Coordinates of N, CA and C in Angstrom, one line a residue:
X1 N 105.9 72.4 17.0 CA 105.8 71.3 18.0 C 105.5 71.9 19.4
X2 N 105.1 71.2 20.2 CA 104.3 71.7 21.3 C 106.2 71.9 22.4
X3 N 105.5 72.3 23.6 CA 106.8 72.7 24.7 C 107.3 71.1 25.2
X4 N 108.9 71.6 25.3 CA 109.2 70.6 25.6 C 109.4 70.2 28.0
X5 N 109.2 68.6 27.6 CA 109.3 68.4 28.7 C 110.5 67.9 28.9
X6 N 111.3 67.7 29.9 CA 112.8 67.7 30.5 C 112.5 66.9 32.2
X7 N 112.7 65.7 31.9 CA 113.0 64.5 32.9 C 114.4 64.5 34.0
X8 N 114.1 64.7 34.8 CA 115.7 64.7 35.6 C 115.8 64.1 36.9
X9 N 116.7 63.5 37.4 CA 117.1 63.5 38.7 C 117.2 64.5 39.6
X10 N 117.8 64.1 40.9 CA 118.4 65.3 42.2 C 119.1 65.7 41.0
X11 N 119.1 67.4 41.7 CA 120.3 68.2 41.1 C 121.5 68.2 41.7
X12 N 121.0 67.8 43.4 CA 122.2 67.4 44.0 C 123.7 67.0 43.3
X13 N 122.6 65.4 43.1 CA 123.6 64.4 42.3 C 123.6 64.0 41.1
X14 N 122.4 64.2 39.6 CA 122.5 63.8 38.5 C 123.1 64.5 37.8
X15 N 124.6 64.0 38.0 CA 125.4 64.9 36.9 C 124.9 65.1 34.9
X16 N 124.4 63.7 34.9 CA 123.8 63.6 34.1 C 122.5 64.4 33.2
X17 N 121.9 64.4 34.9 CA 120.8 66.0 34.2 C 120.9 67.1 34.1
X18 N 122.4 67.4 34.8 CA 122.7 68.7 34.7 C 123.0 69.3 33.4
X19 N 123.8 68.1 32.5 CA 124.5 68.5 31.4 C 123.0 68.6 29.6
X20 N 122.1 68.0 30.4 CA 120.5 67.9 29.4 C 120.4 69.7 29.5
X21 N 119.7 69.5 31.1 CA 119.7 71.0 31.9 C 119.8 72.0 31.3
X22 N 121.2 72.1 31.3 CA 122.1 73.2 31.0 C 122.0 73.4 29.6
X23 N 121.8 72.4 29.1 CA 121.9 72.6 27.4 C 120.4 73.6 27.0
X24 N 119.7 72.8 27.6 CA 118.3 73.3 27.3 C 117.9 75.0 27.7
X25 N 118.3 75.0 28.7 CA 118.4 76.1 29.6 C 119.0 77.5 28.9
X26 N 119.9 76.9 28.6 CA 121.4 78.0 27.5 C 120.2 78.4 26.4
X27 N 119.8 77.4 25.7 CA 119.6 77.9 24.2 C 118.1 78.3 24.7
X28 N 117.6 78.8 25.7 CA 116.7 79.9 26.0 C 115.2 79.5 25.0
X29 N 115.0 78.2 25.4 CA 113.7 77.7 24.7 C 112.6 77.4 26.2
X30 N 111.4 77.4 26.5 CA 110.7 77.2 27.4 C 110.4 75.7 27.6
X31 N 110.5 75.5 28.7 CA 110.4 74.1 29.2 C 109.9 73.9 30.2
X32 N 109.2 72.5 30.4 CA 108.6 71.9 31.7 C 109.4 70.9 32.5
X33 N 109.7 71.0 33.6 CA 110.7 70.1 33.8 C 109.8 69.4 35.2
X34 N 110.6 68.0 35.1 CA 110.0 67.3 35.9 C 110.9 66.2 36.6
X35 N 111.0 66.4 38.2 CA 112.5 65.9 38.9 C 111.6 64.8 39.6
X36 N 112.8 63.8 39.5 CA 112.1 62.2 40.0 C 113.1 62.0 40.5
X37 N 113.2 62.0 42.0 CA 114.2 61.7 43.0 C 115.0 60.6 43.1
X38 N 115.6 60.2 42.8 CA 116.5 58.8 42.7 C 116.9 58.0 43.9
X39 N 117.0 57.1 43.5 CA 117.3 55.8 44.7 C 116.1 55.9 45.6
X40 N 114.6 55.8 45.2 CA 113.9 55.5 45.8 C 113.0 54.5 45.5
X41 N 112.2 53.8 46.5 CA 111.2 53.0 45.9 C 110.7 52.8 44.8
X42 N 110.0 54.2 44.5 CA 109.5 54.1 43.3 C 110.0 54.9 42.0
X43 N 111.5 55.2 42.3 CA 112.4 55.8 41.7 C 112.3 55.3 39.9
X44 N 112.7 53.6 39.9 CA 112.3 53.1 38.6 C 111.2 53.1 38.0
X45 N 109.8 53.0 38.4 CA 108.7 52.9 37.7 C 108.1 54.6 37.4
X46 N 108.9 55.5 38.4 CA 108.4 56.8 38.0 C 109.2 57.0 36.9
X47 N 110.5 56.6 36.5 CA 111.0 56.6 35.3 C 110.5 56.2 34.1
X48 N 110.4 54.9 34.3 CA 109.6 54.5 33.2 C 108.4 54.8 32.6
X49 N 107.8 56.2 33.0 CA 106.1 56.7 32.4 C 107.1 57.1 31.5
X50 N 107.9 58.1 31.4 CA 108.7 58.8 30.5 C 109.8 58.1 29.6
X51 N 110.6 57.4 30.2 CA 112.1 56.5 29.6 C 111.8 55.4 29.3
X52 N 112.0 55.4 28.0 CA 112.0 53.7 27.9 C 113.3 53.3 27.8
X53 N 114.5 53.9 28.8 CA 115.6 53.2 29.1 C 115.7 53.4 30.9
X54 N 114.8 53.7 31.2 CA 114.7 53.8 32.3 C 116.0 54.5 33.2
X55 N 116.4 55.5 32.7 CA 117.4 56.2 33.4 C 117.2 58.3 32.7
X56 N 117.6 58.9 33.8 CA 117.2 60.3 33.4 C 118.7 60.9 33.1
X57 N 118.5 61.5 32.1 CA 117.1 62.6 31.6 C 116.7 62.3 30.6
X58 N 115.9 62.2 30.5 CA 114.8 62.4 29.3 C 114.1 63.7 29.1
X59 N 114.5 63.8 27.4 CA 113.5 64.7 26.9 C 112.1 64.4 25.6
X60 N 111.2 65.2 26.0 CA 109.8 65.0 25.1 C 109.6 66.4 24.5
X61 N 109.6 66.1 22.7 CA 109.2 67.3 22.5 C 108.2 67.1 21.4
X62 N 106.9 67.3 22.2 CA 105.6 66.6 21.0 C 106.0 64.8 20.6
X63 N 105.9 65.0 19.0 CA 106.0 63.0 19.5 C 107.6 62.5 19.6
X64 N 108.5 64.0 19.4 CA 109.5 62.9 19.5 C 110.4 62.9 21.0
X65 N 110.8 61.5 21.3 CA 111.3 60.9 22.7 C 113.1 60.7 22.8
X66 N 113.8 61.8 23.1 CA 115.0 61.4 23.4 C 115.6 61.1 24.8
X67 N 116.4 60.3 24.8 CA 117.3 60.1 26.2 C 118.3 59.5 25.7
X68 N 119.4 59.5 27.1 CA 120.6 59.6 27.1 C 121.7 61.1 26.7
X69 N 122.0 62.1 27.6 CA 122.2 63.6 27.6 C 122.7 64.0 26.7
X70 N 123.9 63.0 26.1 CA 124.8 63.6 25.2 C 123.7 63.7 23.8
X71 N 122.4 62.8 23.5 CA 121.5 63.1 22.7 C 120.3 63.8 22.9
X72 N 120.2 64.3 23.8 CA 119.4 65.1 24.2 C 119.9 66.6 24.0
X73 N 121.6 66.7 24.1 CA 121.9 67.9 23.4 C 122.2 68.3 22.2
X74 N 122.6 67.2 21.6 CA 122.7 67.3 20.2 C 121.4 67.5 19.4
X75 N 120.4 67.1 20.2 CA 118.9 67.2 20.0 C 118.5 69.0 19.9
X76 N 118.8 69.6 21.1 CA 118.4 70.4 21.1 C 119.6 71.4 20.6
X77 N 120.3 71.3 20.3 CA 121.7 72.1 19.0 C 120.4 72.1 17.8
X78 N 120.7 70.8 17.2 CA 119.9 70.8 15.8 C 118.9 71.5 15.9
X79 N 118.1 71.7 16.9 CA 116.6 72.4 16.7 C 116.4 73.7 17.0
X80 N 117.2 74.4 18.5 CA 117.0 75.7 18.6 C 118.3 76.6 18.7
X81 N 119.7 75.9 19.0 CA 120.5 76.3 18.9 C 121.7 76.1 18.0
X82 N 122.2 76.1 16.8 CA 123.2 75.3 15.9 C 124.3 75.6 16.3
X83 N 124.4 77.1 16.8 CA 126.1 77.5 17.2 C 126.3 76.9 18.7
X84 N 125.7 76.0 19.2 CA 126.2 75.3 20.4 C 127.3 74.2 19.6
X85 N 127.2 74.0 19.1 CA 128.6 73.6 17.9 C 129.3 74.4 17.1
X86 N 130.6 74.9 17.5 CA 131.9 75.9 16.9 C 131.0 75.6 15.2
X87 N 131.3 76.9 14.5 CA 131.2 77.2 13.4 C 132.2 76.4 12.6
X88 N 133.8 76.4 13.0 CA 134.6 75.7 12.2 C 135.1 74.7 12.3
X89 N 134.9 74.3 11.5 CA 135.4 72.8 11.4 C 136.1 72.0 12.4
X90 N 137.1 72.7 12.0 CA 138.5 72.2 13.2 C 138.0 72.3 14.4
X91 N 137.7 73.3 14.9 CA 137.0 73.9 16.6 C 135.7 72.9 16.5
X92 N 134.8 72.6 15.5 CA 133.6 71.5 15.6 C 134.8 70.2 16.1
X93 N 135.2 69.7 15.0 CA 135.6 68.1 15.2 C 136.0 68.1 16.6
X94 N 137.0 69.4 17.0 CA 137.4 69.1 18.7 C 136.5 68.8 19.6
X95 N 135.2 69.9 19.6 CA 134.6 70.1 20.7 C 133.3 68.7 20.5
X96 N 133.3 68.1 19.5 CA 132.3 66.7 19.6 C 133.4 65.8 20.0
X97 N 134.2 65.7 19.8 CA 135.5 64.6 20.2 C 135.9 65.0 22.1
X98 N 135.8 66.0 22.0 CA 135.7 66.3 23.5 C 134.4 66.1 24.5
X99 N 133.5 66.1 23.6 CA 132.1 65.6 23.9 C 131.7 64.1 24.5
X100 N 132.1 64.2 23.3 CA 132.3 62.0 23.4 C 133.0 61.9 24.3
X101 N 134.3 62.0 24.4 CA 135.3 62.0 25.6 C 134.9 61.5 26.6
X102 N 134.6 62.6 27.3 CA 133.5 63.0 28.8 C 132.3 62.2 29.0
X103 N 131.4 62.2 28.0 CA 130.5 61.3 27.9 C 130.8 59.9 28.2
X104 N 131.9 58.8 27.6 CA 132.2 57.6 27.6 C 133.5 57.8 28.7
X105 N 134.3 58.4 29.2 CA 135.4 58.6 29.6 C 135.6 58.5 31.5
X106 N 136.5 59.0 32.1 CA 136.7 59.6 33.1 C 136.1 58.2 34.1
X107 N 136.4 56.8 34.0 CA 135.4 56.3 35.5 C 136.1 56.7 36.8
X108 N 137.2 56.8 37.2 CA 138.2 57.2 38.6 C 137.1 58.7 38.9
X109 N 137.1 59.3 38.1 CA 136.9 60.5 38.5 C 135.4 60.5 38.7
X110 N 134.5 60.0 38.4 CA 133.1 59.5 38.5 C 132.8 58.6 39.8
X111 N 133.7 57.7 40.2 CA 133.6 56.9 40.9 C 133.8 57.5 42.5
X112 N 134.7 58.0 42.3 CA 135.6 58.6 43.9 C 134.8 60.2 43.8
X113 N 134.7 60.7 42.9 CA 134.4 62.2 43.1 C 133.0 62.6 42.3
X114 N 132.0 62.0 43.2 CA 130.8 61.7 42.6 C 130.0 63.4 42.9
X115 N 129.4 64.1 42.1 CA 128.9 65.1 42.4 C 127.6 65.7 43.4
X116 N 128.2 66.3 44.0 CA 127.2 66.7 45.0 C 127.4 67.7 45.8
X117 N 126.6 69.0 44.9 CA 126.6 70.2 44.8 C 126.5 70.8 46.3
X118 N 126.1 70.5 47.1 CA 125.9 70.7 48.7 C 127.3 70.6 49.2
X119 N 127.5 69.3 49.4 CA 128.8 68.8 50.2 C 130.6 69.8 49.5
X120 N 131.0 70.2 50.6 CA 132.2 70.5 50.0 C 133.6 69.6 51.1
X121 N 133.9 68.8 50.3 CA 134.5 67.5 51.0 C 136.2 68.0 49.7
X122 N 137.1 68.9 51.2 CA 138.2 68.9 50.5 C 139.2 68.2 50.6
X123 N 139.9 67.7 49.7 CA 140.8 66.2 49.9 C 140.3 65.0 49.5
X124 N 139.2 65.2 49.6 CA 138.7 63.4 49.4 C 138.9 63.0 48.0
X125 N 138.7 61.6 48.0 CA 138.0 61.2 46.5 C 139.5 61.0 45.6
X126 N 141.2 61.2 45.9 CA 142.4 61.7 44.8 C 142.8 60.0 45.1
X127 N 142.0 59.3 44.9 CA 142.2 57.7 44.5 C 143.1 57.5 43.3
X128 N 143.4 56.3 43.5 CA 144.5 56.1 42.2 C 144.0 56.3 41.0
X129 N 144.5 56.8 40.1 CA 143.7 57.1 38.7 C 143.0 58.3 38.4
X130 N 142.9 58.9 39.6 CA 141.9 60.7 39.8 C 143.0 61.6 39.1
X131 N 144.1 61.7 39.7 CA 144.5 62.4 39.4 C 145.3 62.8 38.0
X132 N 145.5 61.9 37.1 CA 146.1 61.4 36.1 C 144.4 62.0 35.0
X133 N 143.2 61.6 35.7 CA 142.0 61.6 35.0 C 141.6 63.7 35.0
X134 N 141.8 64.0 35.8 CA 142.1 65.5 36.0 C 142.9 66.0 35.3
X135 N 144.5 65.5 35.2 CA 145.0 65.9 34.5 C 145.0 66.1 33.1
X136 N 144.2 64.9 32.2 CA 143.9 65.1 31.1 C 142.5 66.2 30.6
X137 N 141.6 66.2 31.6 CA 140.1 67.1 31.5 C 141.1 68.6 31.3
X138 N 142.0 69.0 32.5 CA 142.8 70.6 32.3 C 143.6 70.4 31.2
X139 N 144.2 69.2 30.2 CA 144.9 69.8 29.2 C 143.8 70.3 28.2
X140 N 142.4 69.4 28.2 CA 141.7 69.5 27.2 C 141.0 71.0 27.6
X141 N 141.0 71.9 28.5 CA 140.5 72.8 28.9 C 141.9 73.6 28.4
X142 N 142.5 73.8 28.5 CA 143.8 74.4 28.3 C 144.1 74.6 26.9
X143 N 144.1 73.3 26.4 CA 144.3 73.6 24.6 C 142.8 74.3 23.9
X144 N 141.8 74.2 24.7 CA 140.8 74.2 23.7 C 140.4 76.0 24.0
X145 N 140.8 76.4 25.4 CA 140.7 78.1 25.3 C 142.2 78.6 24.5
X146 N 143.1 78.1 24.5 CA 144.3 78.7 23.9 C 144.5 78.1 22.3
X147 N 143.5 77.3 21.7 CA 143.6 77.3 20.4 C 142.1 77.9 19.8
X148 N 141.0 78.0 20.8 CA 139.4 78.3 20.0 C 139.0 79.4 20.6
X149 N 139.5 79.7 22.4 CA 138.8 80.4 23.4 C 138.9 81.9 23.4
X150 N 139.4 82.4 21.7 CA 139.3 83.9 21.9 C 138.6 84.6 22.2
X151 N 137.2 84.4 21.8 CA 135.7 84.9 21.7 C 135.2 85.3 22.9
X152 N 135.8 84.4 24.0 CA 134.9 84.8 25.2 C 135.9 84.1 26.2
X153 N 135.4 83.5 27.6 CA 135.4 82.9 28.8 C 135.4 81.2 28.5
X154 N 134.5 80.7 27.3 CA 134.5 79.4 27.4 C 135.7 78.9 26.7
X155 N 135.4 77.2 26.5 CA 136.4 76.6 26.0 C 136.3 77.1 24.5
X156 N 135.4 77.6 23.6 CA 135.4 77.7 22.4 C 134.5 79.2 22.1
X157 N 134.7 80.0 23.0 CA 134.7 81.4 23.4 C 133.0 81.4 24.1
X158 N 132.1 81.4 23.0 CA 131.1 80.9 23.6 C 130.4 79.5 24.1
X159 N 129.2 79.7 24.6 CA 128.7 78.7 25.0 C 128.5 77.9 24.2
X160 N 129.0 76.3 24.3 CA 128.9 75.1 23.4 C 128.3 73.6 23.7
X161 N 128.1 72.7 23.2 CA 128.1 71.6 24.0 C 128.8 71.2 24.9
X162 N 129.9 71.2 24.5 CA 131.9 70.9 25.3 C 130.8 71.6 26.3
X163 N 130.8 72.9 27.0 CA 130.6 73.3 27.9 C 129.9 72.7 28.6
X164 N 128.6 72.1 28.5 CA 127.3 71.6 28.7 C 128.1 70.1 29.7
X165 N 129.0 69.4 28.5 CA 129.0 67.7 29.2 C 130.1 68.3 30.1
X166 N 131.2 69.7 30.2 CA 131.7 69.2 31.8 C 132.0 70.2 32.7
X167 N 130.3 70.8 32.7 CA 129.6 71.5 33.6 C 129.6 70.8 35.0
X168 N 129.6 69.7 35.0 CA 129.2 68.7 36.1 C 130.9 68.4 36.6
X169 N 131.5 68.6 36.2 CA 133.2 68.5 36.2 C 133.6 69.5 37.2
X170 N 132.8 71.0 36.6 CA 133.8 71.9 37.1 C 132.9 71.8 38.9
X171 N 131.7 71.1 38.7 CA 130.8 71.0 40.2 C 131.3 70.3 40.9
X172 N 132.0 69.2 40.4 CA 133.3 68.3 41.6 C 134.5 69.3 42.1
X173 N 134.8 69.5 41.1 CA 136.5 70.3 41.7 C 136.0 71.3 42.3
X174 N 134.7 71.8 42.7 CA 134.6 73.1 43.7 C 134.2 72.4 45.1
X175 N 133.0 71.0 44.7 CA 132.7 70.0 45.9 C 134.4 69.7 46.5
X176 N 135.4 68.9 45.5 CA 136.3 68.5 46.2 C 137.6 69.3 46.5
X177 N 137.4 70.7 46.0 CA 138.4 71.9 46.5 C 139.7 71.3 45.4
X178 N 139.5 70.8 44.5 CA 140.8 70.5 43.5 C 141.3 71.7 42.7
X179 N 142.8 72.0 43.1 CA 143.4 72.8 42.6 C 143.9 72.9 41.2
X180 N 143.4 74.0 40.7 CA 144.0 73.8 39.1 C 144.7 75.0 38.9
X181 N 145.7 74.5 37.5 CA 146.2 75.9 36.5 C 145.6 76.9 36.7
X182 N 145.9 78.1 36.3 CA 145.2 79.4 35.8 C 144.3 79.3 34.8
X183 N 145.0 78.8 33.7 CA 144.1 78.5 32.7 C 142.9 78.0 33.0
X184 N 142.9 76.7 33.6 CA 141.5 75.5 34.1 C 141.0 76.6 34.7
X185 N 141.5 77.0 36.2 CA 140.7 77.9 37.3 C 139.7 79.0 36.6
X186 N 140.3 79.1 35.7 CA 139.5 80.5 35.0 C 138.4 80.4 34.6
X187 N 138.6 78.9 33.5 CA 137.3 78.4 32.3 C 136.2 78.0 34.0
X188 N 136.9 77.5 34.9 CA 135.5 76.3 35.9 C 135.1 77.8 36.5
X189 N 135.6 78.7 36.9 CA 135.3 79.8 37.3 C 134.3 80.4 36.6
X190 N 134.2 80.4 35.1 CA 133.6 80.7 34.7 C 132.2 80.1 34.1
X191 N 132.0 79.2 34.5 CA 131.7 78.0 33.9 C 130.3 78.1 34.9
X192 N 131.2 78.3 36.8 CA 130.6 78.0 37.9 C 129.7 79.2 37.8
X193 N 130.0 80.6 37.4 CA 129.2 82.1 37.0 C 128.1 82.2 36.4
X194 N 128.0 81.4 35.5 CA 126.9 81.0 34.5 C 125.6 81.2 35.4
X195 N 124.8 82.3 35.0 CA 123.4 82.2 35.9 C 122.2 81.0 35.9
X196 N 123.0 80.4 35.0 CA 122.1 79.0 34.7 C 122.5 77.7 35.3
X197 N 123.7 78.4 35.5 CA 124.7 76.9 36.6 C 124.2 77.6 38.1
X198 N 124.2 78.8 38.1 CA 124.3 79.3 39.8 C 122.5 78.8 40.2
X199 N 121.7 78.9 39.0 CA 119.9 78.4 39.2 C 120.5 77.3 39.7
X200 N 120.9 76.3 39.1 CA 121.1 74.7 39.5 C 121.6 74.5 41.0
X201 N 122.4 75.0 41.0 CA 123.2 74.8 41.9 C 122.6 75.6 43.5
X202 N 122.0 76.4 43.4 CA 120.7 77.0 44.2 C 119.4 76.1 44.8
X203 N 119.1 75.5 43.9 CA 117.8 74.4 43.5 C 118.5 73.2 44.5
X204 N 119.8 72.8 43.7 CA 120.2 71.6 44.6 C 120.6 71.8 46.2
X205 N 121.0 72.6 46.2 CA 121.2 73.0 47.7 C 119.7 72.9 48.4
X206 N 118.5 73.3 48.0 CA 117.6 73.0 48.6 C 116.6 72.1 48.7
X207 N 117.5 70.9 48.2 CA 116.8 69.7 47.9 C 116.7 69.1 49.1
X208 N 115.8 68.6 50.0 CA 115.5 67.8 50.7 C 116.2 66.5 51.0
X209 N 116.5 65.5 49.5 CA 116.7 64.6 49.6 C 117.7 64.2 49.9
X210 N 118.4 62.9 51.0 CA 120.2 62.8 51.1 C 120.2 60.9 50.6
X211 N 121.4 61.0 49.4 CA 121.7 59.6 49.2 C 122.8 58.9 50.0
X212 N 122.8 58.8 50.6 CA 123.8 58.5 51.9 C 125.4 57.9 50.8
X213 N 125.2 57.4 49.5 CA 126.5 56.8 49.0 C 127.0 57.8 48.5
X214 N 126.2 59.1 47.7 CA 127.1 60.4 47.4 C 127.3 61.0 48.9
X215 N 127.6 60.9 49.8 CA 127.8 61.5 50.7 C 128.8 61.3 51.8
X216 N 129.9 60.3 51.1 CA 130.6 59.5 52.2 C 132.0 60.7 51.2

């Protein structure tokens, strides 16, 4: 199949593209990427040349068209990388159940503590329901290096999906200065090291563009 193309928002703010991004990025396949600045005029119809759900990221690889991130990784697991899913069983069923999670999960913490890699806004955003929504992301960070994370730094030693969907997690808690365990501190610490998260996060800082509602 020919090279793949990769659809995205600001890096600033598309937590969403980060987590396509990052997957694509990790499993060390060549790609064309192509950023369509959000909340602009022509923000939706530049989408739609690519999306026929009209939201980013979208990936193209030859004829076939995926979007929506959490399928766009599972996409690229099945094709170039398979151990981005734990080998065993037990460590698989967690880290797709942890997947899904994140993916459908967390609105408080999406809502109030919206990502934006520039801004470091400490205190803000611990609305009712943040912190309860935190609390559960650090147990599932907690159980999942202290029952899978011998291998390495990540939640399931190496790099995995789980990693990928809350990559964008550990970019809030450093935007909103949120204090965690040892345990948590360690995995987002490590997480934030990643030369593939520090690209991103480089990129977004020199983005031009400001959405004034991530920014309050």
């Amino acid at each position: 199949m020919s090279e793949l193309t990769l659809v995205i928002g600001n890096k600033n703010y598309s937590s969403w593209s980060l987590r396509a991004w990052l997957a694509v990025k990790q499993a060390g396949v060549d790609f064309t990427e192509v950023r369509i600045p959000l909340q602009t005029p022509t923000s939706q119809q530049e989408i739609l040349r690519y999306s026929p759900s009209g939201k980013v990221p979208f990936l193209q690889h030859g004829e076939v068209r995926v979007w929506d991130s959490l399928a766009i990784c599972e996409y690229v697991a099945e094709q170039f990388a398979p151990a981005f899913w734990p080998e065993n069983p037990a460590a698989r069923a967690i880290a797709r159940s942890i997947s899904a999670e994140m993916h459908a999960g967390f609105p408080n913490l999406r809502e109030n503590m919206s990502m934006n890699c520039r801004a470091r806004l400490p205190g803000k955003g611990m609305e009712t329901g943040v912190r309860e929504e935190i609390d559960r992301i650090t147990a599932i960070w907690r159980e999942c290096r202290q029952n899978f994370g011998s291998g390495g730094d990540l939640l399931f030693g190496h790099f995995t999906l789980a990693d990928a969907m809350f990559a964008p997690v550990v970019s809030r808690f450093v935007t909103y200065d949120v204090k965690l365990e040892p345990v948590a501190k360690d995995y987002a610490d490590a997480i934030w090291a990643l030369p593939a998260m520090q690209e991103w996060v480089a990129a977004a800082q020199a983005e031009p563009e400001v959405i004034a509602h991530y920014e309050v």
